[in-house]
């Protein structure tokens, strides 16, 4: 068995307010192998973005990572000194953010913002850094990159800015890219172009990708493995084929039923009853219980532990969807 | 760009015209212009001669036009007290006020920006709270009293610095300055500090608020995710964003610094145009007061104009077109 | 209490960390503000009761003893009176002079702010209600006024109309109304878009009634909040004008004029004549600023 690139165990991140500490991420276990693309799927408020930031220890007050281990190539990031984390961020672990309009500094040129990602990690000249940035821009399909480097973010469209972010993430040939809903703000045609490019670049460079999204269709198109997140924890994980074709957790099943791409033409979309519980009103036992159609009395009492199948698919449910259940 | 500059230029001219009307009405319209403009000590014959020479027997609009015409030629009347053109009198005092104001602005920026950054980065820390409390004090101390207390402390009790006057000056390109002599700097220190303190407080507040806002922005988090060092995040990403409001406000405050220099110059007997204004008010030397108001307006308008251009140069998002972005 | 609450509260309790303490501390009200309110109350009370608590009537020249001039703080006077804060060049008890000066300063500050509020609110309401050319004219005047440093306008105005309590008040109203007009207009414009105003218009209520009975009470909040800080500004302005010799008359000295009178004795080390009225003035301005700042933050008004 190969050593995982990233191994997360029992990660818990809370947010403090006057009434107490609310767990946004509540005991997440996650593994990413070198070179693979993992989709982290969940509704908004499920804690998937907070998980992404917790991995690189970028949680600011009032948030706080209170327990768990984050092992990156065997190194415990939770106990790593800040300077070590800084050296890893953007170099070995790159991030792409959700909103391309907000993440680029409006008053600095694209060249400066790409260049600093190189210069803060490697001793190299400004000109060399610009040349690399220019190559990275043309790799993500931006024409006349040298001229573009001298421009400011407002001179780029949303899709172009996200390409800049992807090019920036690739600059230092990282081992892992954490992409937090990078295509949500873009329109569909640009979204699929970018998905295609990310997949291609990941294959070419051997970079692993943790793709955070609410969209199962994106995961189906892009990922090798998927982890489904609900109320701060991973409720089901496995290969994309296993999880999307043979879901065991009722929540995954519900997500699939409400996703347009998995439903035959003419058939009605289903929806999951109710809404995800807010962070301060999670029920006892299984957090999905109030919305679940398969509840048993035990569901109110204990939170189900992960069950693993022979194919490595894992789910947390007292009354899983039977195998071979028709979608 | 050209259209924008042209538009701002027209606006500026309109403001100047409006001020000229107000000043004209205030000084020539309200009350008896003869009493205001003709020195009281002259004889009746001289009086009539002066009235005719000044055109005070003409209708008001004709008087205004001749006032305006003269103003355009740089003639805003003669000082009653000194007998020389009022404009010349003020321009001779300009360098002294300018070096005071510029040094005060420099002090406010050099001390205010770092303190503001410090307070903005850790708003809850003890030093930050002390700095922010200090700014309330900076705003609250009346300029004239603060100046007196500076004199009391540094001149009367400690005996380190002189109490008044400008000290030794040297001429650079024909402009006298005290920035280049030790004696001059000693004389400049207290008035400049006094003038700088409220501006410093403003700068600290502005930078602190801007920093607190900037560090919560996504682009800062993104920069951190890129592994950019804190020093560079603060020094480049944050500072470059704060610079825009700081330069704008510093420019706009230039006018109020010139205005407040009247008080500081009075307290420290600094021979600038502010002191001249106050002296002219005491001596009822109205042409000088009128000339001061017109020149000060010209100065404010010019500075605001420059600030707008500078703002556009600093913020890449602002395009200088006919309308504001 | 429902069971889910209990479950999460347990989580909350176990994560009661230092960070949480910090958050709590920040939210707790600041003692500085309470201090400022108390100080302001004391100063107002002192000003109000000045005739009853001042050891001397500083305006009554007969009760002054010129022999007692420029005595240090704590000195005993010819008549046996103790001058706790010293005396000025006329032999006037500084403590009494400060108490009476506080009255004059507050009188000018409060009256002029009230006047500026009235003018500004009326102008702002009118601009918002009528819009169009009326709005344009009023707002151009406002921009024009705000474009110049207030001290300069007031100084030049008083230089031509002469000194006096009433004249200072007029000058301060002239330089301060514009900021209220701008704030009032902005608040009233927001309010005007609301449905109840539209309903009142459709109902055929007279414009004046809509302005005064609906628009005014519902949009005056932010203006009043900012006015606390502006009282401090008005008091400072009055003190400065009086210091420059164009403010209140010598017969009714404010704190600013008392400080000005002490200026010439400063260099010989007779600090108390200028220093003590200054401290009183600073305490007054600071407490107003602190209270005003707190109000502004609490109501989230940008002034």
CSV table of N, CA, C and O in Angstrom, one decimal, chain A residues 117-209:
chain,number,residue,atom,x,y,z
A,117,UNK,N,4.1,34.3,-5.4
A,117,UNK,CA,3.9,32.9,-5.1
A,117,UNK,C,5.2,32.1,-5.4
A,117,UNK,O,5.4,31.1,-4.7
A,118,UNK,N,5.9,32.6,-6.3
A,118,UNK,CA,7.2,31.9,-6.6
A,118,UNK,C,8.3,32.5,-5.7
A,118,UNK,O,9.0,31.7,-5.0
A,119,UNK,N,8.4,33.8,-5.6
A,119,UNK,CA,9.5,34.4,-4.9
A,119,UNK,C,9.5,34.2,-3.4
A,119,UNK,O,10.5,34.2,-2.8
A,120,UNK,N,8.3,33.9,-2.9
A,120,UNK,CA,8.2,33.7,-1.4
A,120,UNK,C,8.7,32.3,-1.1
A,120,UNK,O,8.8,31.9,0.1
A,121,UNK,N,8.9,31.4,-2.1
A,121,UNK,CA,9.3,30.1,-1.8
A,121,UNK,C,10.6,29.7,-2.4
A,121,UNK,O,11.2,28.7,-1.9
A,122,UNK,N,11.1,30.3,-3.5
A,122,UNK,CA,12.3,29.9,-4.1
A,122,UNK,C,13.2,31.1,-4.3
A,122,UNK,O,12.7,32.2,-4.7
A,123,UNK,N,14.5,31.0,-4.2
A,123,UNK,CA,15.3,32.1,-4.5
A,123,UNK,C,15.5,32.2,-6.1
A,123,UNK,O,16.1,31.3,-6.6
A,124,UNK,N,14.8,33.1,-6.7
A,124,UNK,CA,15.0,33.3,-8.1
A,124,UNK,C,14.7,34.7,-8.5
A,124,UNK,O,14.1,35.4,-7.7
A,125,UNK,N,15.2,35.1,-9.6
A,125,UNK,CA,15.1,36.5,-10.0
A,125,UNK,C,13.7,36.9,-10.4
A,125,UNK,O,12.8,36.0,-10.7
A,126,UNK,N,13.4,38.2,-10.4
A,126,UNK,CA,12.1,38.7,-10.7
A,126,UNK,C,11.7,38.3,-12.2
A,126,UNK,O,10.6,37.9,-12.4
A,127,UNK,N,12.7,38.5,-13.1
A,127,UNK,CA,12.4,38.2,-14.5
A,127,UNK,C,12.1,36.7,-14.7
A,127,UNK,O,11.2,36.4,-15.5
A,128,UNK,N,12.9,35.9,-14.0
A,128,UNK,CA,12.7,34.5,-14.1
A,128,UNK,C,11.2,34.1,-13.6
A,128,UNK,O,10.5,33.3,-14.3
A,129,UNK,N,10.9,34.7,-12.5
A,129,UNK,CA,9.5,34.5,-11.9
A,129,UNK,C,8.5,34.9,-12.9
A,129,UNK,O,7.5,34.2,-13.1
A,130,UNK,N,8.7,36.1,-13.6
A,130,UNK,CA,7.7,36.6,-14.5
A,130,UNK,C,7.6,35.6,-15.7
A,130,UNK,O,6.5,35.3,-16.3
A,131,UNK,N,8.7,35.1,-16.2
A,131,UNK,CA,8.7,34.2,-17.3
A,131,UNK,C,7.9,32.9,-16.9
A,131,UNK,O,7.1,32.4,-17.7
A,132,UNK,N,8.1,32.4,-15.7
A,132,UNK,CA,7.4,31.2,-15.3
A,132,UNK,C,5.9,31.5,-15.2
A,132,UNK,O,5.1,30.7,-15.6
A,133,UNK,N,5.6,32.7,-14.6
A,133,UNK,CA,4.2,33.1,-14.5
A,133,UNK,C,3.5,33.2,-15.9
A,133,UNK,O,2.4,32.7,-16.1
A,134,UNK,N,4.3,33.7,-16.8
A,134,UNK,CA,3.8,33.8,-18.2
A,134,UNK,C,3.5,32.4,-18.8
A,134,UNK,O,2.5,32.2,-19.5
A,135,UNK,N,4.5,31.5,-18.6
A,135,UNK,CA,4.3,30.1,-19.1
A,135,UNK,C,3.0,29.5,-18.5
A,135,UNK,O,2.3,28.8,-19.1
A,136,UNK,N,2.9,29.7,-17.1
A,136,UNK,CA,1.7,29.1,-16.4
A,136,UNK,C,0.4,29.7,-17.0
A,136,UNK,O,-0.6,29.0,-17.1
A,137,UNK,N,0.4,31.0,-17.3
A,137,UNK,CA,-0.8,31.6,-17.9
A,137,UNK,C,-1.2,31.0,-19.2
A,137,UNK,O,-2.3,30.7,-19.5
A,138,UNK,N,-0.1,30.8,-20.1
A,138,UNK,CA,-0.5,30.2,-21.4
A,138,UNK,C,-0.9,28.8,-21.2
A,138,UNK,O,-1.7,28.3,-22.0
A,139,UNK,N,-0.4,28.1,-20.2
A,139,UNK,CA,-0.8,26.7,-20.0
A,139,UNK,C,-2.3,26.6,-19.7
A,139,UNK,O,-2.9,25.6,-20.0
A,140,UNK,N,-2.9,27.6,-19.0
A,140,UNK,CA,-4.3,27.5,-18.7
A,140,UNK,C,-5.1,28.2,-19.8
A,140,UNK,O,-6.3,28.5,-19.6
A,141,UNK,N,-4.5,28.5,-20.9
A,141,UNK,CA,-5.2,29.0,-22.1
A,141,UNK,C,-5.4,30.5,-22.1
A,141,UNK,O,-6.4,31.0,-22.6
A,142,UNK,N,-4.5,31.3,-21.5
A,142,UNK,CA,-4.7,32.7,-21.5
A,142,UNK,C,-3.7,33.2,-22.6
A,142,UNK,O,-2.5,33.0,-22.5
A,143,UNK,N,-4.2,33.9,-23.5
A,143,UNK,CA,-3.4,34.4,-24.6
A,143,UNK,C,-2.7,35.7,-24.3
A,143,UNK,O,-3.1,36.4,-23.4
A,144,UNK,N,-1.6,36.0,-25.0
A,144,UNK,CA,-0.7,37.1,-24.8
A,144,UNK,C,-0.4,37.3,-23.3
A,144,UNK,O,-0.7,38.3,-22.7
A,145,UNK,N,0.1,36.2,-22.6
A,145,UNK,CA,0.3,36.3,-21.2
A,145,UNK,C,1.2,37.4,-20.7
A,145,UNK,O,1.0,37.9,-19.6
A,146,UNK,N,2.2,37.7,-21.5
A,146,UNK,CA,3.2,38.8,-21.0
A,146,UNK,C,2.4,40.1,-20.8
A,146,UNK,O,2.7,40.8,-19.7
A,147,UNK,N,1.6,40.4,-21.7
A,147,UNK,CA,0.8,41.7,-21.5
A,147,UNK,C,-0.2,41.6,-20.4
A,147,UNK,O,-0.4,42.5,-19.6
A,148,UNK,N,-0.8,40.4,-20.2
A,148,UNK,CA,-1.8,40.1,-19.2
A,148,UNK,C,-1.1,40.3,-17.8
A,148,UNK,O,-1.8,40.7,-16.8
A,149,UNK,N,0.1,39.9,-17.7
A,149,UNK,CA,0.8,40.0,-16.4
A,149,UNK,C,0.9,41.5,-15.8
A,149,UNK,O,0.9,41.7,-14.6
A,150,UNK,N,0.9,42.4,-16.8
A,150,UNK,CA,1.0,43.8,-16.4
A,150,UNK,C,-0.4,44.4,-16.0
A,150,UNK,O,-0.5,45.5,-15.6
A,151,UNK,N,-1.5,43.6,-16.2
A,151,UNK,CA,-2.8,44.1,-16.0
A,151,UNK,C,-3.3,43.9,-14.5
A,151,UNK,O,-2.7,43.1,-13.8
A,152,UNK,N,-4.4,44.6,-14.2
A,152,UNK,CA,-4.9,44.4,-12.9
A,152,UNK,C,-6.1,43.5,-12.9
A,152,UNK,O,-6.7,43.3,-14.0
A,153,UNK,N,-6.5,42.9,-11.8
A,153,UNK,CA,-7.6,42.0,-11.8
A,153,UNK,C,-8.9,42.5,-12.4
A,153,UNK,O,-9.6,41.6,-13.1
A,154,UNK,N,-9.2,43.7,-12.3
A,154,UNK,CA,-10.5,44.2,-12.8
A,154,UNK,C,-10.5,44.1,-14.4
A,154,UNK,O,-11.6,44.3,-15.0
A,155,UNK,N,-9.4,43.9,-15.0
A,155,UNK,CA,-9.3,43.9,-16.4
A,155,UNK,C,-9.5,42.4,-16.9
A,155,UNK,O,-9.4,42.2,-18.1
A,156,UNK,N,-9.8,41.5,-16.0
A,156,UNK,CA,-10.0,40.1,-16.3
A,156,UNK,C,-11.5,39.7,-16.0
A,156,UNK,O,-12.1,40.2,-15.1
A,157,UNK,N,-12.1,38.9,-16.8
A,157,UNK,CA,-13.4,38.3,-16.6
A,157,UNK,C,-13.3,37.3,-15.4
A,157,UNK,O,-12.2,36.9,-15.1
A,158,UNK,N,-14.5,36.9,-14.9
A,158,UNK,CA,-14.5,36.0,-13.8
A,158,UNK,C,-13.8,34.7,-14.1
A,158,UNK,O,-13.0,34.1,-13.4
A,159,UNK,N,-14.1,34.1,-15.3
A,159,UNK,CA,-13.5,32.9,-15.7
A,159,UNK,C,-12.0,33.0,-15.9
A,159,UNK,O,-11.2,32.1,-15.5
A,160,UNK,N,-11.6,34.1,-16.4
A,160,UNK,CA,-10.1,34.4,-16.6
A,160,UNK,C,-9.4,34.5,-15.3
A,160,UNK,O,-8.3,34.0,-15.1
A,161,UNK,N,-10.1,35.1,-14.3
A,161,UNK,CA,-9.5,35.3,-13.0
A,161,UNK,C,-9.3,33.9,-12.4
A,161,UNK,O,-8.3,33.6,-11.7
A,162,UNK,N,-10.3,33.0,-12.6
A,162,UNK,CA,-10.1,31.7,-12.0
A,162,UNK,C,-9.0,30.9,-12.7
A,162,UNK,O,-8.3,30.1,-12.1
A,163,UNK,N,-8.9,31.1,-14.0
A,163,UNK,CA,-7.7,30.5,-14.7
A,163,UNK,C,-6.4,31.0,-14.1
A,163,UNK,O,-5.5,30.3,-13.9
A,164,UNK,N,-6.4,32.4,-13.8
A,164,UNK,CA,-5.2,32.9,-13.1
A,164,UNK,C,-4.9,32.2,-11.8
A,164,UNK,O,-3.8,31.8,-11.5
A,165,UNK,N,-6.0,32.0,-11.1
A,165,UNK,CA,-5.8,31.3,-9.8
A,165,UNK,C,-5.3,29.9,-10.0
A,165,UNK,O,-4.4,29.4,-9.2
A,166,UNK,N,-5.8,29.2,-11.0
A,166,UNK,CA,-5.3,27.8,-11.3
A,166,UNK,C,-3.9,27.9,-11.7
A,166,UNK,O,-3.0,27.1,-11.2
A,167,UNK,N,-3.5,28.8,-12.6
A,167,UNK,CA,-2.2,28.9,-13.0
A,167,UNK,C,-1.2,29.2,-11.8
A,167,UNK,O,-0.2,28.6,-11.7
A,168,UNK,N,-1.7,30.1,-10.9
A,168,UNK,CA,-0.9,30.4,-9.7
A,168,UNK,C,-0.7,29.2,-8.9
A,168,UNK,O,0.4,28.9,-8.4
A,169,UNK,N,-1.8,28.4,-8.7
A,169,UNK,CA,-1.7,27.2,-7.9
A,169,UNK,C,-0.7,26.2,-8.5
A,169,UNK,O,0.0,25.5,-7.7
A,170,UNK,N,-0.5,26.2,-9.8
A,170,UNK,CA,0.4,25.2,-10.4
A,170,UNK,C,1.8,25.7,-10.5
A,170,UNK,O,2.7,24.9,-10.8
A,171,UNK,N,2.1,27.0,-10.1
A,171,UNK,CA,3.4,27.5,-10.3
A,171,UNK,C,4.5,26.7,-9.7
A,171,UNK,O,5.6,26.5,-10.3
A,172,UNK,N,4.3,26.3,-8.4
A,172,UNK,CA,5.4,25.6,-7.7
A,172,UNK,C,5.3,24.1,-7.8
A,172,UNK,O,5.9,23.4,-7.0
A,173,UNK,N,4.5,23.6,-8.8
A,173,UNK,CA,4.3,22.1,-9.0
A,173,UNK,C,4.0,21.5,-7.6
A,173,UNK,O,4.7,20.6,-7.1
A,174,UNK,N,2.8,21.9,-7.0
A,174,UNK,CA,2.5,21.4,-5.7
A,174,UNK,C,2.2,19.9,-5.7
A,174,UNK,O,1.9,19.3,-6.7
A,175,UNK,N,2.2,19.2,-4.5
A,175,UNK,CA,1.8,17.9,-4.4
A,175,UNK,C,0.2,17.8,-4.3
A,175,UNK,O,-0.4,16.8,-4.6
A,176,UNK,N,-0.4,18.8,-3.7
A,176,UNK,CA,-1.8,18.8,-3.5
A,176,UNK,C,-2.4,20.2,-3.8
A,176,UNK,O,-1.8,21.2,-3.4
A,177,UNK,N,-3.5,20.2,-4.5
A,177,UNK,CA,-4.2,21.5,-4.6
A,177,UNK,C,-5.6,21.3,-3.9
A,177,UNK,O,-6.3,20.3,-4.2
A,178,UNK,N,-5.9,22.3,-3.1
A,178,UNK,CA,-7.2,22.3,-2.4
A,178,UNK,C,-8.0,23.3,-3.2
A,178,UNK,O,-7.7,24.5,-3.1
A,179,UNK,N,-9.1,22.9,-3.9
A,179,UNK,CA,-9.9,23.8,-4.7
A,179,UNK,C,-11.2,23.9,-4.0
A,179,UNK,O,-12.0,23.0,-4.0
A,180,UNK,N,-11.6,25.1,-3.5
A,180,UNK,CA,-12.8,25.3,-2.8
A,180,UNK,C,-13.9,25.9,-3.7
A,180,UNK,O,-13.9,27.1,-3.9
A,181,UNK,N,-14.7,25.1,-4.3
A,181,UNK,CA,-15.8,25.5,-5.2
A,181,UNK,C,-15.3,26.5,-6.2
A,181,UNK,O,-15.9,27.5,-6.4
A,182,UNK,N,-14.2,26.2,-6.9
A,182,UNK,CA,-13.6,27.2,-7.8
A,182,UNK,C,-14.5,27.5,-9.0
A,182,UNK,O,-14.3,28.5,-9.7
A,183,UNK,N,-15.5,26.7,-9.4
A,183,UNK,CA,-16.2,26.9,-10.6
A,183,UNK,C,-17.6,27.4,-10.3
A,183,UNK,O,-18.4,27.6,-11.2
A,184,UNK,N,-18.0,27.5,-9.0
A,184,UNK,CA,-19.4,27.8,-8.7
A,184,UNK,C,-19.8,29.2,-9.2
A,184,UNK,O,-20.9,29.3,-9.7
A,185,UNK,N,-18.9,30.1,-9.2
A,185,UNK,CA,-19.2,31.5,-9.6
A,185,UNK,C,-19.2,31.7,-11.2
A,185,UNK,O,-19.5,32.7,-11.7
A,186,UNK,N,-18.8,30.6,-11.9
A,186,UNK,CA,-18.7,30.7,-13.3
A,186,UNK,C,-19.8,30.1,-14.1
A,186,UNK,O,-20.6,29.3,-13.5
A,187,UNK,N,-20.0,30.5,-15.3
A,187,UNK,CA,-21.1,29.9,-16.1
A,187,UNK,C,-20.7,28.5,-16.6
A,187,UNK,O,-19.5,28.1,-16.7
A,188,UNK,N,-21.7,27.7,-17.0
A,188,UNK,CA,-21.5,26.3,-17.2
A,188,UNK,C,-20.4,25.9,-18.2
A,188,UNK,O,-19.6,25.0,-18.0
A,189,UNK,N,-20.4,26.7,-19.4
A,189,UNK,CA,-19.4,26.3,-20.4
A,189,UNK,C,-18.0,26.5,-19.9
A,189,UNK,O,-17.1,25.7,-20.1
A,190,UNK,N,-17.8,27.6,-19.2
A,190,UNK,CA,-16.5,27.9,-18.7
A,190,UNK,C,-16.1,26.9,-17.6
A,190,UNK,O,-15.0,26.4,-17.5
A,191,UNK,N,-17.1,26.5,-16.8
A,191,UNK,CA,-16.9,25.5,-15.8
A,191,UNK,C,-16.4,24.2,-16.3
A,191,UNK,O,-15.4,23.7,-15.9
A,192,UNK,N,-17.0,23.7,-17.4
A,192,UNK,CA,-16.5,22.4,-17.9
A,192,UNK,C,-15.2,22.5,-18.6
A,192,UNK,O,-14.4,21.6,-18.5
A,193,UNK,N,-14.9,23.7,-19.2
A,193,UNK,CA,-13.5,23.9,-19.7
A,193,UNK,C,-12.5,23.8,-18.6
A,193,UNK,O,-11.5,23.1,-18.7
A,194,UNK,N,-12.8,24.4,-17.5
A,194,UNK,CA,-11.9,24.5,-16.4
A,194,UNK,C,-11.7,23.1,-15.8
A,194,UNK,O,-10.6,22.6,-15.5
A,195,UNK,N,-12.8,22.4,-15.6
A,195,UNK,CA,-12.8,21.0,-15.1
A,195,UNK,C,-11.8,20.2,-16.0
A,195,UNK,O,-11.0,19.4,-15.5
A,196,UNK,N,-12.0,20.3,-17.3
A,196,UNK,CA,-11.2,19.5,-18.2
A,196,UNK,C,-9.7,19.8,-18.0
A,196,UNK,O,-8.9,18.9,-18.0
A,197,UNK,N,-9.5,21.1,-17.9
A,197,UNK,CA,-8.1,21.5,-17.8
A,197,UNK,C,-7.4,21.0,-16.5
A,197,UNK,O,-6.3,20.6,-16.5
A,198,UNK,N,-8.2,21.2,-15.4
A,198,UNK,CA,-7.7,20.7,-14.1
A,198,UNK,C,-7.4,19.2,-14.2
A,198,UNK,O,-6.3,18.8,-13.7
A,199,UNK,N,-8.3,18.5,-14.7
A,199,UNK,CA,-8.0,17.0,-14.8
A,199,UNK,C,-6.8,16.7,-15.6
A,199,UNK,O,-5.9,15.9,-15.2
A,200,UNK,N,-6.6,17.4,-16.7
A,200,UNK,CA,-5.5,17.2,-17.6
A,200,UNK,C,-4.2,17.6,-16.9
A,200,UNK,O,-3.2,16.8,-16.9
A,201,UNK,N,-4.2,18.8,-16.2
A,201,UNK,CA,-3.0,19.2,-15.5
A,201,UNK,C,-2.7,18.3,-14.4
A,201,UNK,O,-1.5,18.1,-14.1
A,202,UNK,N,-3.7,17.8,-13.7
A,202,UNK,CA,-3.4,16.9,-12.6
A,202,UNK,C,-2.7,15.7,-13.1
A,202,UNK,O,-1.8,15.2,-12.5
A,203,UNK,N,-3.2,15.1,-14.2
A,203,UNK,CA,-2.6,13.9,-14.8
A,203,UNK,C,-1.2,14.2,-15.2
A,203,UNK,O,-0.3,13.4,-15.0
A,204,UNK,N,-1.0,15.3,-15.9
A,204,UNK,CA,0.3,15.7,-16.4
A,204,UNK,C,1.4,15.9,-15.3
A,204,UNK,O,2.5,15.4,-15.4
A,205,UNK,N,1.0,16.6,-14.3
A,205,UNK,CA,1.9,17.0,-13.3
A,205,UNK,C,1.9,16.1,-12.1
A,205,UNK,O,2.8,16.2,-11.2
A,206,UNK,N,1.0,15.2,-12.0
A,206,UNK,CA,0.9,14.2,-10.9
A,206,UNK,C,0.5,14.9,-9.6
A,206,UNK,O,0.8,14.4,-8.5
A,207,UNK,N,-0.2,16.0,-9.7
A,207,UNK,CA,-0.7,16.7,-8.5
A,207,UNK,C,-2.0,16.2,-8.1
A,207,UNK,O,-2.9,15.9,-8.9
A,208,UNK,N,-2.1,15.9,-6.8
A,208,UNK,CA,-3.4,15.5,-6.2
A,208,UNK,C,-4.3,16.7,-6.0
A,208,UNK,O,-3.8,17.8,-5.8
A,209,UNK,N,-5.6,16.5,-6.2
A,209,UNK,CA,-6.6,17.6,-6.0
A,209,UNK,C,-7.7,17.2,-5.0
A,209,UNK,O,-8.2,16.1,-5.1
